[in-house]
Amino acid sequence: MAFKTRIWLAAAVAITTTAAVASAETAPGDVKVEDGVVSASLTGQPGDPAEGRKTFADRKLGNCLACHAVADQSEQLFHGEVGPELNGVGDRWSPEELRAIVVNSKAIFSEDTIMPGFYSLDVGKDVRKDLVGKTILSAQQVEDVVAYLATLKE
Amino acid sequence: MKKHYLVVAASIALAGAVSATAFAGGPVDEELVIDGEIQMTTRTAAPEGHPLDEVISGWHYRTKETRALEADTFENPAMLGVEDGEQIWNTVEGTEGKSCASCHGDASESMAGVGAHFPKWDADSGRPINIELQINKCREERMGAEPYAFDKGGQKPLTAYIKHQSLGEPVSLDLAEGDMQSWWDKGKELYYTRFGQLNLSCSNCHEDHNGEYIRADHLSQGQVNGFPTYRLKQAALVSVHNRFRGCIRDTRAEYPAAFSDELMALEVYVTWRGTGLSVETPAVRQ
């Protein structure tokens, strides 16, 4: 009986936590790209550039290095060349523009860009079952990456 | 359908932009001559209606060491698989007491050039078949043997052995046979379809960005003239449907079954995209 109560308690806590996060976060379908920007933080929180730097390189998360070289991460062995080098990208684009690019690059460049939308549900056919309805990055990971990109100045 | 056209239009637009910028890696400017004897066609003008000007074998995008392995049959680790295939060719199996050789004799004569023209129209099943499915057909109908399951039993070595008898022959398909054209159409549509959470089509990587590095991988045109191919990473022969499934999986999509209509259509279309390239089986890739 005591055991059962504990499970119920745990479940209740879990529900409250998710609800709390959900209310502060903008759901992928509600993000508005207007005039090439997403003006507000997706979480209401500032991003952490150090975390963003890791997410950028992590093959399971952003894997941005697959396509973009960046001098700031020269300790990483392999940088791709499918997209432009991102040195000085923080001078070229504002944080609000960078957020729009990471959220849904197709809305900024063109429908035909190879760059995935990292916080978009406009995805391809036959999405892997466990990923249906999920974005590549979480809202906070997007904010972290945007904060990191903003530090890339020349 | 609308999306499909958009993507095609875009690829054309991109092609211009891409050639102006990247290609830091690009295909190497060298020739492949196997054992110093067999001159291979690894670059050739694209057939009419092809989106690219030039068709280029994946060999040009690999490292010096990997290229050298393919150029020397004694060094090529996949030749062991081809030898296994020769054994299987001559081995009796099934209720009819026959081997492949019982009907076809010496493969170096009966199979010369044959592998360069698959997939072929199969009137019995009303669909295109590849060498793997032709082998299964012979096993069931002529040998009284069980068909091989995908990538199992002797399927990869025997396919490699048969295709190796066409080493150096230019790939060409007969799209006028049966309903081949409509399978080509369907394959083309799939080639430009974006799959998975990463929202990528074959053309995004192999048409728009070939010659560029995607992290540690050097993107080629994704040609199939060398299959089954030896992959150093897997230390094994890899079949063409296994490769297709791997690329689709990497887009974070569910992938179709081997020999499904989707993958057969894709094989017809992608094989056509390599028209004129020499059969390289067994090719060596990273």
PDB file of C-alpha atoms in Angstrom, chain A residues 62-120:
ATOM      1  CA  GLY A  62      22.613  19.444 -33.320  1.00  0.00           C
ATOM      2  CA  ASN A  63      25.435  17.790 -35.237  1.00  0.00           C
ATOM      3  CA  CYS A  64      25.816  21.215 -36.836  1.00  0.00           C
ATOM      4  CA  LEU A  65      29.485  20.376 -37.452  1.00  0.00           C
ATOM      5  CA  ALA A  66      28.327  17.780 -39.983  1.00  0.00           C
ATOM      6  CA  CYS A  67      27.661  20.639 -42.372  1.00  0.00           C
ATOM      7  CA  HIS A  68      29.384  23.715 -40.905  1.00  0.00           C
ATOM      8  CA  ALA A  69      33.019  24.366 -40.090  1.00  0.00           C
ATOM      9  CA  VAL A  70      33.784  26.769 -37.249  1.00  0.00           C
ATOM     10  CA  ALA A  71      37.237  27.839 -36.072  1.00  0.00           C
ATOM     11  CA  ASP A  72      36.034  28.041 -32.462  1.00  0.00           C
ATOM     12  CA  GLN A  73      35.774  24.223 -32.358  1.00  0.00           C
ATOM     13  CA  SER A  74      39.119  23.415 -33.953  1.00  0.00           C
ATOM     14  CA  GLU A  75      39.645  20.700 -31.309  1.00  0.00           C
ATOM     15  CA  GLN A  76      37.009  18.636 -33.159  1.00  0.00           C
ATOM     16  CA  LEU A  77      38.529  16.492 -35.908  1.00  0.00           C
ATOM     17  CA  PHE A  78      35.892  16.681 -38.608  1.00  0.00           C
ATOM     18  CA  HIS A  79      34.009  19.739 -39.807  1.00  0.00           C
ATOM     19  CA  GLY A  80      31.674  19.519 -42.781  1.00  0.00           C
ATOM     20  CA  GLU A  81      31.517  21.820 -45.795  1.00  0.00           C
ATOM     21  CA  VAL A  82      27.913  21.389 -46.931  1.00  0.00           C
ATOM     22  CA  GLY A  83      26.913  24.752 -45.426  1.00  0.00           C
ATOM     23  CA  PRO A  84      28.849  28.002 -44.994  1.00  0.00           C
ATOM     24  CA  GLU A  85      31.561  28.389 -42.339  1.00  0.00           C
ATOM     25  CA  LEU A  86      30.039  29.943 -39.253  1.00  0.00           C
ATOM     26  CA  ASN A  87      32.964  32.123 -38.159  1.00  0.00           C
ATOM     27  CA  GLY A  88      31.571  35.584 -37.472  1.00  0.00           C
ATOM     28  CA  VAL A  89      27.978  34.426 -37.874  1.00  0.00           C
ATOM     29  CA  GLY A  90      27.078  36.496 -34.786  1.00  0.00           C
ATOM     30  CA  ASP A  91      28.057  39.637 -36.738  1.00  0.00           C
ATOM     31  CA  ARG A  92      26.044  38.686 -39.798  1.00  0.00           C
ATOM     32  CA  TRP A  93      22.769  37.796 -38.089  1.00  0.00           C
ATOM     33  CA  SER A  94      20.953  39.041 -34.993  1.00  0.00           C
ATOM     34  CA  PRO A  95      20.056  36.542 -32.251  1.00  0.00           C
ATOM     35  CA  GLU A  96      16.394  36.740 -33.350  1.00  0.00           C
ATOM     36  CA  GLU A  97      17.392  35.867 -36.919  1.00  0.00           C
ATOM     37  CA  LEU A  98      19.660  33.059 -35.736  1.00  0.00           C
ATOM     38  CA  ARG A  99      16.764  31.654 -33.702  1.00  0.00           C
ATOM     39  CA  ALA A 100      14.589  31.613 -36.827  1.00  0.00           C
ATOM     40  CA  ILE A 101      17.331  29.856 -38.846  1.00  0.00           C
ATOM     41  CA  VAL A 102      17.790  27.131 -36.234  1.00  0.00           C
ATOM     42  CA  VAL A 103      14.043  26.687 -35.620  1.00  0.00           C
ATOM     43  CA  ASN A 104      13.077  26.386 -39.270  1.00  0.00           C
ATOM     44  CA  SER A 105      15.767  27.118 -41.844  1.00  0.00           C
ATOM     45  CA  LYS A 106      13.260  26.503 -44.650  1.00  0.00           C
ATOM     46  CA  ALA A 107      11.342  29.618 -43.642  1.00  0.00           C
ATOM     47  CA  ILE A 108      14.522  31.720 -43.964  1.00  0.00           C
ATOM     48  CA  PHE A 109      16.524  30.281 -46.871  1.00  0.00           C
ATOM     49  CA  SER A 110      14.161  28.307 -49.113  1.00  0.00           C
ATOM     50  CA  GLU A 111      12.010  25.180 -49.134  1.00  0.00           C
ATOM     51  CA  ASP A 112      14.923  23.425 -50.775  1.00  0.00           C
ATOM     52  CA  THR A 113      17.711  23.901 -48.296  1.00  0.00           C
ATOM     53  CA  ILE A 114      19.361  20.739 -47.030  1.00  0.00           C
ATOM     54  CA  MET A 115      19.519  22.213 -43.508  1.00  0.00           C
ATOM     55  CA  PRO A 116      16.967  20.548 -41.206  1.00  0.00           C
ATOM     56  CA  GLY A 117      14.542  22.590 -39.102  1.00  0.00           C
ATOM     57  CA  PHE A 118      15.589  21.855 -35.540  1.00  0.00           C
ATOM     58  CA  TYR A 119      12.365  22.943 -33.827  1.00  0.00           C
ATOM     59  CA  SER A 120       9.835  22.278 -36.544  1.00  0.00           C
TER      60      SER A 120
END
